[in-house]
Short mmCIF file of C-alpha atoms in Angstrom, two decimals:
data_model
loop_
_atom_site.label_atom_id
_atom_site.label_comp_id
_atom_site.label_asym_id
_atom_site.label_seq_id
_atom_site.Cartn_x
_atom_site.Cartn_y
_atom_site.Cartn_z
CA UNK A 1 61.01 39.14 29.94
CA UNK A 2 61.00 38.02 33.40
CA UNK A 3 64.30 36.12 34.09
CA UNK A 4 66.13 39.91 32.88
CA UNK A 5 63.97 41.60 34.86
CA UNK A 6 65.09 39.31 37.93
CA UNK A 7 68.44 39.36 37.32
CA UNK A 8 68.47 43.36 37.37
CA UNK A 9 67.35 43.08 41.26
CA UNK A 10 69.98 40.68 41.40
CA UNK A 11 72.75 42.94 40.51
CA UNK A 12 70.99 45.46 42.11
CA UNK A 13 71.21 43.98 46.09
CA UNK A 14 74.75 42.95 44.29
CA UNK A 15 75.84 46.11 45.10
CA UNK A 16 73.71 47.99 46.83
CA UNK A 17 73.86 45.40 49.78
CA UNK A 18 78.04 46.37 49.94
CA UNK A 19 78.00 50.07 49.48
CA UNK A 20 75.59 50.36 52.14
CA UNK A 21 77.79 48.11 54.26
CA UNK A 22 80.77 50.25 53.67
CA UNK A 23 78.74 53.49 54.69
CA UNK A 24 77.02 51.68 58.15
CA UNK A 25 80.18 50.71 58.66
CA UNK A 26 81.69 54.48 58.24
CA UNK A 27 79.31 55.78 60.73
CA UNK A 28 79.86 52.73 63.09
CA UNK A 29 83.43 53.51 63.24
CA UNK A 30 83.46 49.94 62.02
CA UNK A 31 88.26 49.12 61.47
CA UNK A 32 87.88 45.24 61.13
CA UNK A 33 91.09 45.37 61.07
CA UNK A 34 91.77 44.30 64.46
CA UNK A 35 92.47 48.03 65.35
CA UNK A 36 95.86 48.72 62.89
CA UNK A 37 93.62 50.98 60.94
CA UNK A 38 92.51 53.60 63.65
CA UNK A 39 95.63 53.49 65.16
CA UNK A 40 97.59 54.20 61.74
CA UNK A 41 94.88 56.94 61.49
CA UNK A 42 95.36 59.06 64.66
CA UNK A 43 98.93 58.49 64.49
CA UNK A 44 99.80 59.50 60.52
CA UNK A 45 97.17 62.53 61.30
CA UNK A 46 99.30 65.23 62.78
CA UNK A 47 101.71 64.22 60.17
CA UNK A 48 97.91 65.97 58.30
CA UNK A 49 98.03 68.95 60.38
CA UNK A 50 102.10 69.86 59.64
CA UNK A 51 100.92 69.33 55.71
CA UNK A 52 97.93 71.65 56.34
CA UNK A 53 99.96 74.17 58.26
CA UNK A 54 103.02 73.76 55.70
CA UNK A 55 105.56 71.88 58.44
CA UNK A 56 107.34 69.18 56.52
CA UNK A 57 109.84 68.50 58.68
CA UNK A 58 108.03 65.19 60.87
CA UNK A 59 109.27 62.13 60.01
CA UNK A 60 107.12 59.95 62.13
CA UNK A 61 106.42 57.80 59.25
CA UNK A 62 108.47 55.21 56.52
CA UNK A 63 105.81 55.60 54.51
CA UNK A 64 106.23 58.27 51.60
CA UNK A 65 104.79 61.83 52.10
CA UNK A 66 102.65 61.88 48.90
CA UNK A 67 98.61 60.46 50.61
CA UNK A 68 99.20 62.51 54.54
CA UNK A 69 99.96 65.70 51.58
CA UNK A 70 96.90 64.41 49.63
CA UNK A 71 94.78 64.93 52.99
CA UNK A 72 96.44 67.90 54.37
CA UNK A 73 95.38 69.43 51.14
CA UNK A 74 91.72 68.37 52.05
CA UNK A 75 92.35 68.90 55.69
CA UNK A 76 93.08 72.31 54.51
CA UNK A 77 89.39 72.86 52.06
CA UNK A 78 87.13 71.09 54.28
CA UNK A 79 89.16 72.56 58.04
CA UNK A 80 87.57 69.06 59.81
CA UNK A 81 88.84 65.63 60.43
CA UNK A 82 85.51 63.83 60.41
CA UNK A 83 85.04 65.25 56.66
CA UNK A 84 88.12 64.89 55.71
CA UNK A 85 87.52 60.98 56.59
CA UNK A 86 84.21 61.38 54.41
CA UNK A 87 86.22 62.82 51.87
CA UNK A 88 88.79 59.53 51.34
CA UNK A 89 85.83 57.20 52.01
CA UNK A 90 83.69 58.18 49.20
CA UNK A 91 87.61 58.21 47.26
CA UNK A 92 88.28 54.67 48.43
CA UNK A 93 85.00 53.67 45.63
CA UNK A 94 87.87 54.83 42.66
CA UNK A 95 88.54 50.92 43.50
CA UNK A 96 85.77 48.61 42.85
CA UNK A 97 85.55 51.56 39.88
CA UNK A 98 88.01 51.23 37.96
CA UNK A 99 88.81 47.50 38.81
CA UNK A 100 85.92 46.94 36.44
CA UNK A 101 87.66 49.40 33.74
CA UNK A 102 90.02 47.12 34.14
CA UNK A 103 88.61 43.60 33.85
CA UNK A 104 86.63 45.04 30.78
CA UNK A 105 89.63 45.63 28.75
CA UNK A 106 91.25 41.85 29.79
CA UNK A 107 88.45 39.89 30.12
CA UNK A 108 85.21 39.04 27.88
CA UNK A 109 82.62 38.37 29.61
CA UNK A 110 79.41 39.96 30.56
CA UNK A 111 79.09 43.56 32.48
CA UNK A 112 77.07 42.13 34.75
CA UNK A 113 78.65 39.44 35.77
CA UNK A 114 81.89 42.64 36.54
CA UNK A 115 80.31 44.87 38.52
CA UNK A 116 79.33 42.08 40.76
CA UNK A 117 83.02 40.17 41.23
CA UNK A 118 84.22 44.24 41.18
CA UNK A 119 81.98 45.03 44.39
CA UNK A 120 82.09 42.06 46.31
CA UNK A 121 86.29 44.29 47.43
CA UNK A 122 83.96 46.44 49.95
CA UNK A 123 83.32 43.43 51.68
CA UNK A 124 87.40 42.68 51.90
CA UNK A 125 87.99 43.57 55.21
CA UNK A 126 91.41 45.16 55.54
CA UNK A 127 89.10 47.66 52.95
CA UNK A 128 86.87 48.43 54.64
CA UNK A 129 89.09 49.88 57.69
CA UNK A 130 92.20 51.57 54.88
CA UNK A 131 88.84 53.17 53.58
CA UNK A 132 87.03 54.54 56.96
CA UNK A 133 90.31 54.91 58.82
CA UNK A 134 91.99 56.87 55.19
CA UNK A 135 95.19 54.47 54.99
CA UNK A 136 97.63 54.94 53.32
CA UNK A 137 97.70 51.68 51.76
CA UNK A 138 94.61 51.69 49.89
CA UNK A 139 95.57 55.51 47.96
CA UNK A 140 98.73 53.24 46.56
CA UNK A 141 96.23 50.78 45.30
CA UNK A 142 93.81 53.22 43.76
CA UNK A 143 97.06 54.66 42.32
CA UNK A 144 97.65 51.52 40.97
CA UNK A 145 94.59 50.10 39.06
CA UNK A 146 94.48 53.87 37.43
CA UNK A 147 97.67 53.05 35.87
CA UNK A 148 96.69 50.13 34.71
CA UNK A 149 93.81 50.46 33.14
CA UNK A 150 95.81 53.50 31.57
CA UNK A 151 98.43 50.35 30.23
CA UNK A 152 96.30 48.60 29.22
CA UNK A 153 94.92 51.29 27.08
CA UNK A 154 98.00 51.78 25.73
CA UNK A 155 98.12 47.68 24.31
CA UNK A 156 94.53 48.43 23.06
CA UNK A 157 95.81 52.07 21.31
CA UNK A 158 99.03 52.14 21.35
CA UNK A 159 98.35 55.66 22.22
CA UNK A 160 102.46 57.08 23.81
CA UNK A 161 100.56 59.28 25.89
CA UNK A 162 98.71 56.92 27.80
CA UNK A 163 102.60 54.96 28.80
CA UNK A 164 103.05 58.32 29.72
CA UNK A 165 99.57 58.70 32.31
CA UNK A 166 99.79 54.96 32.80
CA UNK A 167 104.37 55.16 34.38
CA UNK A 168 102.31 58.40 35.83
CA UNK A 169 100.50 57.54 38.76
CA UNK A 170 102.92 53.93 39.34
CA UNK A 171 104.94 56.91 40.47
CA UNK A 172 102.30 58.20 42.83
CA UNK A 173 101.29 54.39 44.44
CA UNK A 174 104.75 54.65 43.88
CA UNK A 175 104.80 58.07 46.67
CA UNK A 176 101.96 56.60 49.59
CA UNK A 177 103.91 53.32 49.53
CA UNK A 178 107.38 52.42 48.67
CA UNK A 179 107.49 49.41 48.09
CA UNK A 180 105.45 49.83 44.73
CA UNK A 181 108.34 51.05 42.85
CA UNK A 182 108.08 46.47 42.68
CA UNK A 183 104.99 47.00 40.48
CA UNK A 184 106.25 50.13 38.54
CA UNK A 185 109.59 47.42 37.48
CA UNK A 186 106.97 45.42 36.56
CA UNK A 187 105.35 47.40 33.51
CA UNK A 188 109.40 49.06 32.69
CA UNK A 189 110.60 46.00 32.03
CA UNK A 190 106.87 44.92 29.58
CA UNK A 191 107.73 48.87 27.32
CA UNK A 192 111.53 47.61 27.36
CA UNK A 193 110.70 44.35 25.72
CA UNK A 194 107.40 45.38 23.16
CA UNK A 195 109.02 48.74 22.97
CA UNK A 196 111.49 50.53 19.87
CA UNK A 197 114.12 51.53 22.38
CA UNK A 198 113.32 55.58 21.25
CA UNK A 199 109.70 54.87 22.96
CA UNK A 200 111.55 53.14 25.68
CA UNK A 201 114.17 55.69 26.77
CA UNK A 202 111.67 58.72 26.38
CA UNK A 203 109.82 56.52 28.59
CA UNK A 204 112.67 55.72 30.93
CA UNK A 205 114.33 59.49 30.94
CA UNK A 206 110.44 60.22 32.38
CA UNK A 207 110.59 57.36 34.89
CA UNK A 208 114.31 58.91 36.04
CA UNK A 209 112.45 62.93 36.02
CA UNK A 210 109.61 61.15 38.37
CA UNK A 211 112.01 59.55 40.64
CA UNK A 212 113.81 62.72 41.63
CA UNK A 213 111.27 64.49 44.60
CA UNK A 214 112.05 60.66 45.62
CA UNK A 215 115.73 61.18 46.24
CA UNK A 216 114.41 64.69 48.20
CA UNK A 217 112.52 62.63 50.10
CA UNK A 218 114.56 60.32 51.13
CA UNK A 219 116.97 62.77 52.17
CA UNK A 220 114.32 63.96 54.54
CA UNK A 221 113.25 61.23 56.02
CA UNK A 222 116.20 58.33 56.26
CA UNK A 223 113.88 55.65 57.35
CA UNK A 224 111.87 55.18 53.60
CA UNK A 225 114.48 53.42 53.37
CA UNK A 226 115.82 51.30 56.39
CA UNK A 227 116.13 47.77 55.76
CA UNK A 228 117.62 47.14 59.64
CA UNK A 229 114.18 45.14 60.96
CA UNK A 230 113.97 43.77 57.81
CA UNK A 231 117.12 41.97 57.22
CA UNK A 232 117.89 41.24 60.40
CA UNK A 233 114.22 39.44 61.60
CA UNK A 234 113.39 35.61 61.03
CA UNK A 235 113.81 34.68 57.45
CA UNK A 236 111.47 31.94 57.61
CA UNK A 237 109.06 33.87 59.74
CA UNK A 238 108.87 36.82 56.41
CA UNK A 239 108.30 33.49 53.68
CA UNK A 240 106.51 31.38 55.55
CA UNK A 241 103.78 33.87 56.62
CA UNK A 242 104.06 34.85 53.57
CA UNK A 243 103.20 31.77 51.52
CA UNK A 244 100.90 30.40 53.99
CA UNK A 245 98.28 34.28 53.51
CA UNK A 246 98.93 34.21 50.26
CA UNK A 247 98.03 29.98 49.89
CA UNK A 248 94.10 31.32 52.42
CA UNK A 249 93.63 33.46 49.30
CA UNK A 250 94.02 31.01 46.75
CA UNK A 251 91.04 29.35 47.57
CA UNK A 252 88.70 32.67 47.47
CA UNK A 253 89.99 31.43 44.25
CA UNK A 254 90.25 28.11 43.06
CA UNK A 255 86.88 27.09 45.03
CA UNK A 256 84.92 26.34 42.16
CA UNK A 257 84.95 23.25 39.76
CA UNK A 258 87.17 24.57 36.51
CA UNK A 259 89.77 25.81 39.16
CA UNK A 260 89.96 23.31 41.51
CA UNK A 261 89.94 20.95 38.21
CA UNK A 262 93.01 21.71 36.86
CA UNK A 263 94.67 22.31 39.92
CA UNK A 264 94.04 19.03 39.93
CA UNK A 265 95.19 17.24 36.69
CA UNK A 266 98.35 19.60 36.67
CA UNK A 267 99.00 17.98 39.72
CA UNK A 268 98.34 14.42 38.23
CA UNK A 269 101.13 15.87 35.90
CA UNK A 270 104.17 16.61 37.95
CA UNK A 271 106.77 14.33 36.88
CA UNK A 272 108.57 11.98 39.61
CA UNK A 273 111.10 14.31 40.36
CA UNK A 274 108.41 17.28 41.35
CA UNK A 275 107.33 14.96 43.06
CA UNK A 276 110.35 14.08 45.34
CA UNK A 277 111.52 17.17 44.97
CA UNK A 278 108.19 18.12 47.61
CA UNK A 279 108.02 15.09 49.85
CA UNK A 280 112.01 15.69 50.60
CA UNK A 281 110.17 20.16 51.01
CA UNK A 282 107.71 18.74 53.95
CA UNK A 283 110.29 16.70 55.30
CA UNK A 284 112.74 19.41 55.71
CA UNK A 285 110.43 21.13 57.10
CA UNK A 286 108.59 19.39 59.55
CA UNK A 287 111.95 17.31 61.06
CA UNK A 288 113.69 21.49 61.12
CA UNK A 289 111.12 20.80 65.30
CA UNK A 290 113.11 24.90 65.79
CA UNK A 291 111.03 25.79 62.49
CA UNK A 292 107.86 25.51 65.43
CA UNK A 293 109.12 27.51 68.04
CA UNK A 294 107.99 30.68 66.16
CA UNK A 295 107.03 33.36 69.18
CA UNK A 296 102.71 32.47 69.93
CA UNK A 297 102.19 36.46 71.23
CA UNK A 298 104.04 37.86 67.92
CA UNK A 299 102.16 40.51 66.06
CA UNK A 300 100.40 39.37 62.82
CA UNK A 301 101.24 36.66 61.42
CA UNK A 302 97.55 36.01 59.82
CA UNK A 303 95.17 34.05 58.66
CA UNK A 304 96.36 30.50 59.84
CA UNK A 305 98.40 31.58 61.75
CA UNK A 306 95.63 32.57 64.28
CA UNK A 307 93.49 29.75 63.80
CA UNK A 308 96.79 26.96 64.69
CA UNK A 309 97.22 28.76 68.42
CA UNK A 310 93.88 29.25 68.61
CA UNK A 311 92.91 25.17 68.03
CA UNK A 312 96.52 23.11 69.01
CA UNK A 313 98.51 25.87 71.03
CA UNK A 314 100.87 25.45 68.01
CA UNK A 315 102.56 26.50 64.96
CA UNK A 316 100.92 22.22 63.16
CA UNK A 317 97.85 24.99 61.35
CA UNK A 318 100.70 27.54 60.07
CA UNK A 319 103.23 24.73 58.69
CA UNK A 320 101.08 23.49 57.02
CA UNK A 321 98.95 25.88 54.85
CA UNK A 322 102.82 27.16 53.87
CA UNK A 323 103.77 24.45 52.72
CA UNK A 324 99.98 24.72 50.71
CA UNK A 325 100.63 27.83 49.58
CA UNK A 326 104.50 27.02 48.18
CA UNK A 327 102.41 24.50 47.00
CA UNK A 328 100.51 25.59 44.72
CA UNK A 329 102.35 28.31 43.97
CA UNK A 330 104.51 26.54 42.31
CA UNK A 331 101.92 24.14 40.89
CA UNK A 332 100.03 27.60 39.86
CA UNK A 333 103.41 28.47 37.63
CA UNK A 334 103.51 25.42 36.13
CA UNK A 335 100.04 25.94 34.73
CA UNK A 336 100.70 30.16 33.96
CA UNK A 337 104.79 30.42 34.53
CA UNK A 338 104.06 34.82 34.01
CA UNK A 339 102.07 33.77 38.26
CA UNK A 340 106.16 33.61 38.77
CA UNK A 341 106.23 37.52 38.98
CA UNK A 342 103.80 38.39 41.05
CA UNK A 343 104.70 35.99 43.60
CA UNK A 344 108.03 36.82 43.83
CA UNK A 345 106.67 40.83 44.26
CA UNK A 346 104.33 40.22 47.53
CA UNK A 347 107.40 37.81 48.54
CA UNK A 348 109.69 41.20 48.10
CA UNK A 349 106.70 43.94 48.68
CA UNK A 350 106.20 41.97 52.30
CA UNK A 351 109.47 41.77 53.54
CA UNK A 352 108.60 43.65 57.01
CA UNK A 353 109.88 43.04 61.03
CA UNK A 354 106.21 41.80 61.41
CA UNK A 355 104.12 40.15 58.30
CA UNK A 356 100.60 41.38 58.16
CA UNK A 357 97.90 40.05 56.87
CA UNK A 358 96.76 44.16 55.27
CA UNK A 359 99.76 43.82 52.80
CA UNK A 360 98.65 40.92 51.01
CA UNK A 361 94.53 43.55 51.09
CA UNK A 362 93.06 43.82 49.02
CA UNK A 363 95.97 43.73 46.37
CA UNK A 364 97.03 40.10 46.27
CA UNK A 365 93.38 39.78 43.94
CA UNK A 366 94.06 43.16 42.23
CA UNK A 367 97.39 41.93 41.34
CA UNK A 368 96.37 38.67 39.36
CA UNK A 369 92.72 39.94 38.51
CA UNK A 370 94.30 43.06 36.08
CA UNK A 371 97.97 42.61 34.95
CA UNK A 372 97.37 39.92 32.50
CA UNK A 373 94.39 37.76 31.36
CA UNK A 374 94.92 34.56 33.80
CA UNK A 375 92.72 31.13 34.43
CA UNK A 376 91.92 31.98 38.37
CA UNK A 377 89.72 35.38 37.22
CA UNK A 378 88.61 34.02 33.50
CA UNK A 379 86.69 30.84 34.78
CA UNK A 380 85.71 33.15 37.73
CA UNK A 381 84.16 35.85 35.23
CA UNK A 382 82.89 32.74 33.26
CA UNK A 383 79.70 32.26 34.42
CA UNK A 384 77.30 34.04 37.01
CA UNK A 385 77.49 31.34 39.63
CA UNK A 386 80.97 31.59 39.79
CA UNK A 387 80.70 35.22 40.53
CA UNK A 388 78.50 34.43 43.43
CA UNK A 389 80.49 32.25 44.57
CA UNK A 390 84.47 34.40 45.26
CA UNK A 391 81.09 37.18 46.40
CA UNK A 392 79.60 34.80 49.00
CA UNK A 393 83.36 33.88 50.05
CA UNK A 394 84.53 37.04 49.98
CA UNK A 395 81.16 38.19 51.96
CA UNK A 396 81.18 34.96 54.66
CA UNK A 397 85.31 36.93 55.01
CA UNK A 398 83.65 39.53 55.90
CA UNK A 399 81.15 38.81 58.74
CA UNK A 400 84.12 35.66 60.45
CA UNK A 401 86.44 39.57 60.34
CA UNK A 402 82.91 40.93 62.88
CA UNK A 403 83.27 38.00 64.58
CA UNK A 404 86.10 38.18 65.85
CA UNK A 405 86.29 41.24 66.07
CA UNK A 406 82.42 41.70 68.62
CA UNK A 407 84.29 38.34 70.57
CA UNK A 408 88.06 39.54 70.65
CA UNK A 409 88.96 36.00 69.63
CA UNK A 410 92.96 36.63 67.65
CA UNK A 411 93.65 39.26 69.92
CA UNK A 412 93.12 36.41 73.24
CA UNK A 413 94.14 33.39 71.34
CA UNK A 414 97.74 32.98 73.37
CA UNK A 415 96.12 31.79 77.18
#
């Protein structure tokens, strides 16, 4: 009895603290994106005002317009920027709520562990910045979570309307951030593989219908599909940064005994060709010294990029993190081949002129958690201890982000 009471107190504490911290952060105008989320909000607020006045001629942003249209509806109701932000803040709590619902459909574990795992997402720096400063990336992620929940329900109950709702919410995510189209393809492929041909045709036609407004938006704002800057960027910068950031987030998932042992055993079982290929990759990267010539003044780059210049004034740590990200991704795919979709999709969604860590946060954790059952998440949810370790790591990341903001460390990396 006493143990249950103690566990309930711990559960309440671990749930309430991130909620209270986010509310406090809101009233302090916190922005753990080093100013990016606030800048985005101030830049795009005129779009919200224009939409509120039924003026749809603006093309300031490269994003799809749904997020700003929804904010404009709230603005029409309250006619106050602060009230719009408060409304969006409470909207953001749908993310941990629907994350919990998704997880409960996939993993057979204690509800208390699912609550702890879902609650700690409120500490993720870019989630907080997006929630406080009403960012389109978070809106798209919430719609993605809702859509995936109905996808999981359709797999359990095989009710056709759930599949329609799944595609509907995925299209809403796309109309906030167009790169979510890559996630849309995941569901269409699964429906093609599992549905009767007549049902798949219905779903495909419904998807085609949902895409029609997108053609109109592209005509109004061609910047939505402008890839000129993306394709002109050094491809090594993009790929290396993507895998460096992915390695950073993989560390959160591998920091428990079960997952660590699985990775070690998988490495031990690599054949000679795989080992030789890894050594050749490492040799090729370090042999080509020009790969170390990335501009240190470049914005973005992620945690290890900033850390590398902070400590060594060069790309050494960054290059190592890229290689480890690439190698660990291969090892995880070897253990569970389905991960190849997640890693490829994340890379394609982040083919940008400048790659920011926010493109993966919290989307990386969410995609790994809810698209399919896997050993990385299953072992975290296996015990209260593992869930608490993950929670603690996210909280540590939150504290490091605060220290960075207070001391402006990442802003002063280049001397």
